[in-house]
Short mmCIF file of C-alpha atoms in Angstrom, two decimals:
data_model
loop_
_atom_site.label_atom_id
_atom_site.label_comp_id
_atom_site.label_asym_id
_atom_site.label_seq_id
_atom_site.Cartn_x
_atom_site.Cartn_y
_atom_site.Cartn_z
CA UNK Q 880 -152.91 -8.50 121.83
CA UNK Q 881 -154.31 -5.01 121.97
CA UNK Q 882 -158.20 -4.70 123.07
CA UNK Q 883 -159.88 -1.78 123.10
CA UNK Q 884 -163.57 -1.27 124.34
CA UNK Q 885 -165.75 2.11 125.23
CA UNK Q 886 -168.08 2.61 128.41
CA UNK Q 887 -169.32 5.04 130.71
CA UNK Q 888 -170.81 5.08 134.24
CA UNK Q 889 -174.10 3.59 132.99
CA UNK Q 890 -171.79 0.68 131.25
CA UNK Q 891 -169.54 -0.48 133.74
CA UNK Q 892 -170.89 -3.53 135.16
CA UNK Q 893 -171.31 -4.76 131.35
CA UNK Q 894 -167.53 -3.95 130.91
CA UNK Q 895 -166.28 -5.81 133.52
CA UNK Q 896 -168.50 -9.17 132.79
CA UNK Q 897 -166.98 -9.03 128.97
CA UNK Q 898 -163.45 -8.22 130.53
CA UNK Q 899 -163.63 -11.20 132.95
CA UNK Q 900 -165.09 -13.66 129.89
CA UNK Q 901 -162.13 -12.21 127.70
CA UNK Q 902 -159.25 -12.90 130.68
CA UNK Q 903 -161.20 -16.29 131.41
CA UNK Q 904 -160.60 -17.56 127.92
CA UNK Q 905 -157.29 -16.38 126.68
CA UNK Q 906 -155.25 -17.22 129.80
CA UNK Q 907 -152.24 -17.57 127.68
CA UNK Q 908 -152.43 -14.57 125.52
CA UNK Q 909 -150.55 -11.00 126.63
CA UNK Q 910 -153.28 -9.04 126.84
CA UNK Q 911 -153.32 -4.90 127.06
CA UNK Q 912 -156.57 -3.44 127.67
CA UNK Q 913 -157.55 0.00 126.42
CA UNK Q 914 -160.77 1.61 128.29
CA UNK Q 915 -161.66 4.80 126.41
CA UNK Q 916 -164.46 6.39 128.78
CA UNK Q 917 -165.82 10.05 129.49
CA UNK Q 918 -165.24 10.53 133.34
CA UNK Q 919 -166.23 7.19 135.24
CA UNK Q 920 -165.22 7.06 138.91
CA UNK Q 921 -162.99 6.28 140.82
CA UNK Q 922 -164.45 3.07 142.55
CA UNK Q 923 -165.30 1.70 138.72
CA UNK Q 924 -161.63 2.07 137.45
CA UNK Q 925 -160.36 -0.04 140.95
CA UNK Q 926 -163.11 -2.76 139.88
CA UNK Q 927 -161.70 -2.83 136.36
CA UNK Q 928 -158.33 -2.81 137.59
CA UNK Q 929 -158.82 -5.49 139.59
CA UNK Q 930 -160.22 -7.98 137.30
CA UNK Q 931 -157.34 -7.11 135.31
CA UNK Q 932 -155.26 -7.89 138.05
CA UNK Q 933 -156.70 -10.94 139.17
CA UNK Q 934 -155.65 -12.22 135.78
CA UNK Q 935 -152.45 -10.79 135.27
CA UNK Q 936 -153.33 -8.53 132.39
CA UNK Q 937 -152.60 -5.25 131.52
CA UNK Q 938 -155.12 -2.61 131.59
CA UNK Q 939 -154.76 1.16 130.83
CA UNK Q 940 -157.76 4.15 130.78
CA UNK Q 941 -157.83 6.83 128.28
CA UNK Q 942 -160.50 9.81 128.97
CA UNK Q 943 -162.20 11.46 126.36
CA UNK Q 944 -162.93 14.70 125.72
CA UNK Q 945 -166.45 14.02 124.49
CA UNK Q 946 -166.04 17.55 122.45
CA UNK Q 947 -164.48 15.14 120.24
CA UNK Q 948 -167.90 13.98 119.14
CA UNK Q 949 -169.68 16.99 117.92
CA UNK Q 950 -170.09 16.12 114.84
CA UNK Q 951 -171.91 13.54 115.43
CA UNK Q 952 -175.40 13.01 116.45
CA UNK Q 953 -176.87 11.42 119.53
CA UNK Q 954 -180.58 10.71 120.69
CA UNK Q 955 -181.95 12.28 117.25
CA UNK Q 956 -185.71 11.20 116.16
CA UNK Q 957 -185.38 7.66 114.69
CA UNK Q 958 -182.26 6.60 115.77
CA UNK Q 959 -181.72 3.17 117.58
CA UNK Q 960 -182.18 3.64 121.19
CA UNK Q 961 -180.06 0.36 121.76
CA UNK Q 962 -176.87 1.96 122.49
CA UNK Q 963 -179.30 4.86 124.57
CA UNK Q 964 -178.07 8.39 124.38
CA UNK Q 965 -174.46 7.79 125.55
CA UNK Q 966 -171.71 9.52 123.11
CA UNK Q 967 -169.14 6.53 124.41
CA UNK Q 968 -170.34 4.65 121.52
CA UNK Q 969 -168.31 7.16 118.96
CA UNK Q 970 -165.41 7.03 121.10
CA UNK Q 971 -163.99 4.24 118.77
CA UNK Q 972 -164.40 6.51 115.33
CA UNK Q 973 -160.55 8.28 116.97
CA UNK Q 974 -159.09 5.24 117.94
CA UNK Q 975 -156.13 6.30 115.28
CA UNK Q 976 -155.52 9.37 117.40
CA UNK Q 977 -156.08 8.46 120.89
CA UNK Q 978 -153.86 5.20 120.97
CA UNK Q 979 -150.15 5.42 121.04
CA UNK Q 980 -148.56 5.32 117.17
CA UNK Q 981 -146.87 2.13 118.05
CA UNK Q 982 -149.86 0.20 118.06
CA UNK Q 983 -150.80 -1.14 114.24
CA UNK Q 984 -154.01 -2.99 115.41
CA UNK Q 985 -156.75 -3.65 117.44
CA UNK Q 986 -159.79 -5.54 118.80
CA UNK Q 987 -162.33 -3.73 119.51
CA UNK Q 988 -165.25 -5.30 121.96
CA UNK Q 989 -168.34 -3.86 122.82
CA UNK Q 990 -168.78 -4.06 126.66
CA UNK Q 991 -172.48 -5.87 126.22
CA UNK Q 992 -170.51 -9.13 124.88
CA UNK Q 993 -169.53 -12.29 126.24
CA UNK Q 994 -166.23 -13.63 125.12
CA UNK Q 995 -166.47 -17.76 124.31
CA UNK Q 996 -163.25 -18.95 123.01
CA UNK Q 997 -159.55 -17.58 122.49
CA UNK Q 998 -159.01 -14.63 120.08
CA UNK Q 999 -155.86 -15.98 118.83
CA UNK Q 1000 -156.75 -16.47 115.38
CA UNK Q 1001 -158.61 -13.21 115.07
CA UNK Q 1002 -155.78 -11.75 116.11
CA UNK Q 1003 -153.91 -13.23 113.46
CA UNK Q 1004 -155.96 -12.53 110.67
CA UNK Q 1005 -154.45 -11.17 107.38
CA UNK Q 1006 -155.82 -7.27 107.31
CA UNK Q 1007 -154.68 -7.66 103.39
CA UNK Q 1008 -154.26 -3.69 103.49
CA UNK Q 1009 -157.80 -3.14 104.18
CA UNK Q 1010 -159.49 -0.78 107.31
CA UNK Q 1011 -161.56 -3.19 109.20
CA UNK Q 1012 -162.46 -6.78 109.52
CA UNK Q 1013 -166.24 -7.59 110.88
CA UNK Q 1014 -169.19 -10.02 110.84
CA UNK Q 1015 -172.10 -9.26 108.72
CA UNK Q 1016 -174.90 -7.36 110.59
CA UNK Q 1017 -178.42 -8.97 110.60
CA UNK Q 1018 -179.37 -5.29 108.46
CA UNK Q 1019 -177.01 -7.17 105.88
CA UNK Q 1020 -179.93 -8.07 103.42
CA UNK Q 1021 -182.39 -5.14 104.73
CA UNK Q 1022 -182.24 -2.80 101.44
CA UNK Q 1023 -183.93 0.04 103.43
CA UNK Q 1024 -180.13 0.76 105.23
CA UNK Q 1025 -178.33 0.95 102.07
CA UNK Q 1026 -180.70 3.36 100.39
CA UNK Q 1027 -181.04 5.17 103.46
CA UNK Q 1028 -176.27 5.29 103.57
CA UNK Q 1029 -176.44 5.95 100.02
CA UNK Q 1030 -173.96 3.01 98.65
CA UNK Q 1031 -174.98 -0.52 97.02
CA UNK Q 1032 -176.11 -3.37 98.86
CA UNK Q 1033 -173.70 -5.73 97.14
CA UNK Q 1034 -171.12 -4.05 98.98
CA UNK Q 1035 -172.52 -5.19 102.34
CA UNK Q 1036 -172.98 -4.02 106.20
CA UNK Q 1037 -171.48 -5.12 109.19
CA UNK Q 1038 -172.05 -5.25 112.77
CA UNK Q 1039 -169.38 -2.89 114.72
CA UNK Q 1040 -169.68 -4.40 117.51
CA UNK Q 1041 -166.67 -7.14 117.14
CA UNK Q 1042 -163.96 -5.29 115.24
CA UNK Q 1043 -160.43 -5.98 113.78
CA UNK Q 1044 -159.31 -2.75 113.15
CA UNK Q 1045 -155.88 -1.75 110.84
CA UNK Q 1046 -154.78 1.56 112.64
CA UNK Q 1047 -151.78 1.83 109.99
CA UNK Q 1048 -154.32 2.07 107.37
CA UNK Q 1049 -156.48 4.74 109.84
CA UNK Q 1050 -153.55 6.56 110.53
CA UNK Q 1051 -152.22 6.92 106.68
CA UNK Q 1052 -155.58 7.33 105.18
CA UNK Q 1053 -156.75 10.18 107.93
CA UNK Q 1054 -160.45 8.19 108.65
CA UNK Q 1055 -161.33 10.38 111.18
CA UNK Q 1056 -162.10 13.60 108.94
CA UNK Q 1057 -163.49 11.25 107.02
CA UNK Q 1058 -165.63 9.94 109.80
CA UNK Q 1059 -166.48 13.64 110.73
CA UNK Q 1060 -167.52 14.58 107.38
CA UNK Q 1061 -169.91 12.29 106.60
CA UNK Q 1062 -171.51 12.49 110.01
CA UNK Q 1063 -172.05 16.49 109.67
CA UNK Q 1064 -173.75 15.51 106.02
CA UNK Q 1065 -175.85 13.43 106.79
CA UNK Q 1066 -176.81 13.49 110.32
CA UNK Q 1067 -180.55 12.65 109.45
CA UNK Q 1068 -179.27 8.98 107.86
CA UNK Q 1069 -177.21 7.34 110.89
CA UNK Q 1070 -179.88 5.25 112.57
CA UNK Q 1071 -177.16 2.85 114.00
CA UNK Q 1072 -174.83 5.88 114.78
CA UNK Q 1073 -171.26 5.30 114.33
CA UNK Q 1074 -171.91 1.99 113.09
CA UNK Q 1075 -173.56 3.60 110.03
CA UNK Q 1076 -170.25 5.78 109.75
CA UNK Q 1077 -168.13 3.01 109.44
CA UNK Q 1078 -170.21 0.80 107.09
CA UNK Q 1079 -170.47 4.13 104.89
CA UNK Q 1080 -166.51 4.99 104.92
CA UNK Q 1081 -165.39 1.27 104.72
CA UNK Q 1082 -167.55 0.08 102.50
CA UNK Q 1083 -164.93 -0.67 100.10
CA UNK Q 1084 -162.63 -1.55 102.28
CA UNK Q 1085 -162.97 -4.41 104.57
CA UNK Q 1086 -162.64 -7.97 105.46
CA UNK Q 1087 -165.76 -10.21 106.33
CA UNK Q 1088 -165.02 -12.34 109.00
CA UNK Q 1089 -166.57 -15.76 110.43
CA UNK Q 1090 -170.19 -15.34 112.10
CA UNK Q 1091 -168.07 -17.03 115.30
CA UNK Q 1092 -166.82 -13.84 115.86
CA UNK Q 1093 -169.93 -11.95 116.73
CA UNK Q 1094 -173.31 -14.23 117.13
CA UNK Q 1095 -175.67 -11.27 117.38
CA UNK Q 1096 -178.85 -12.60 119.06
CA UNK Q 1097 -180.73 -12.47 115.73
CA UNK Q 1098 -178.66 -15.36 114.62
CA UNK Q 1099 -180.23 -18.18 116.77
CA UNK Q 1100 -183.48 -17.25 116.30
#
């Protein structure tokens, strides 16, 4: 089972609470963890390590060049300040090109989550050809995002912070210029930043899953 998530040095502590709910409750899977991250230190990659460790799971870093990402806006006038002014959370728009080509899929977790069950049957789930599988967003029945993305509201948005991704279907289909182009056209519309991205290019092409998957806070109130 391939997991990927994103952080920085402002992000760590959060990354290494969802790591150690992840290890805590799927003991039994083979687990390889992918931590894409611009530059944290040395002392944060031994903690990481370590809770890897203490689990026996794998655990490997990728660094990225955060010229990558400049296309795409960050800390513009009436954006969500949620994810703050960090450019980690577009890391996962070149997932296709920064993991090795032997890896078809992958999980990706945001690091402010808290893992409650086994991912086995996520894991598992039938892609059916499409991009992305993901839980509807609580924005799901706002109309004001899909005028503001420019696509119908039938079509649905999703949260990006739980994500099944099909990196054949990245790969084949080149998402990332896709990704890159509609950021640089519309760099006023992306309130949610890459999350807007990916609910524009896949809006055709995903898979809703369970609301198990990714209880955002919204949904127990």
């Amino acid at each position: 089972m391939d997991i990927v998530c994103s952080t920085d040095c402002c992000y760590v502590m959060q990354t290494g609470i969802m790591l150690t709910s992840l290890f805590e409750n799927n003991r039994e899977a083979d687990i390889r963890v992918h931590v894409l991250h611009n530059g944290i230190d040395s002392n944060s990659i031994t903690l990481i390590e370590r809770i890897a460790s203490d689990y026996g799971q794998k655990i490997t870093f990728c660094h990225v060049d955060e010229t990558l990402c400049s296309a795409f806006p960050i800390g513009r006038d009436g954006q969500n300040t949620h994810v703050g002014t960090s450019y980690a959370t577009y890391y996962r728009l070149f997932l296709s090109e920064l993991l090795p080509k032997d890896i078809s899929r992958v999980i990706y977790l945001d690091g402010d989550i808290i893992v409650m069950d086994s991912l086995n049957d996520l894991w598992a789930t039938d892609m059916h050809d499409k991009a992305i599988a993901a839980v509807p967003d609580s924005y799901n029945n706002k109309i004001e995002h899909y005028n503001r993305l420019h696509y119908p509201q039938p079509l649905g948005y999703f949260n990006a912070g739980v994500l099944l991704i099909n990196l054949d279907y990245w790969r084949t289909n080149n998402v990332v210029s896709a990704f890159c182009q509609y950021a640089s056209a519309n760099p006023d519309s992306l309130y949610c930043h890459d999350q807007d991205i990916l609910n524009y290019v896949f809006r055709e092409s995903k898979i809703t899953l369970p609301l198990r998957y990714n209880m955002l806070n919204e949904y127990w109130f």
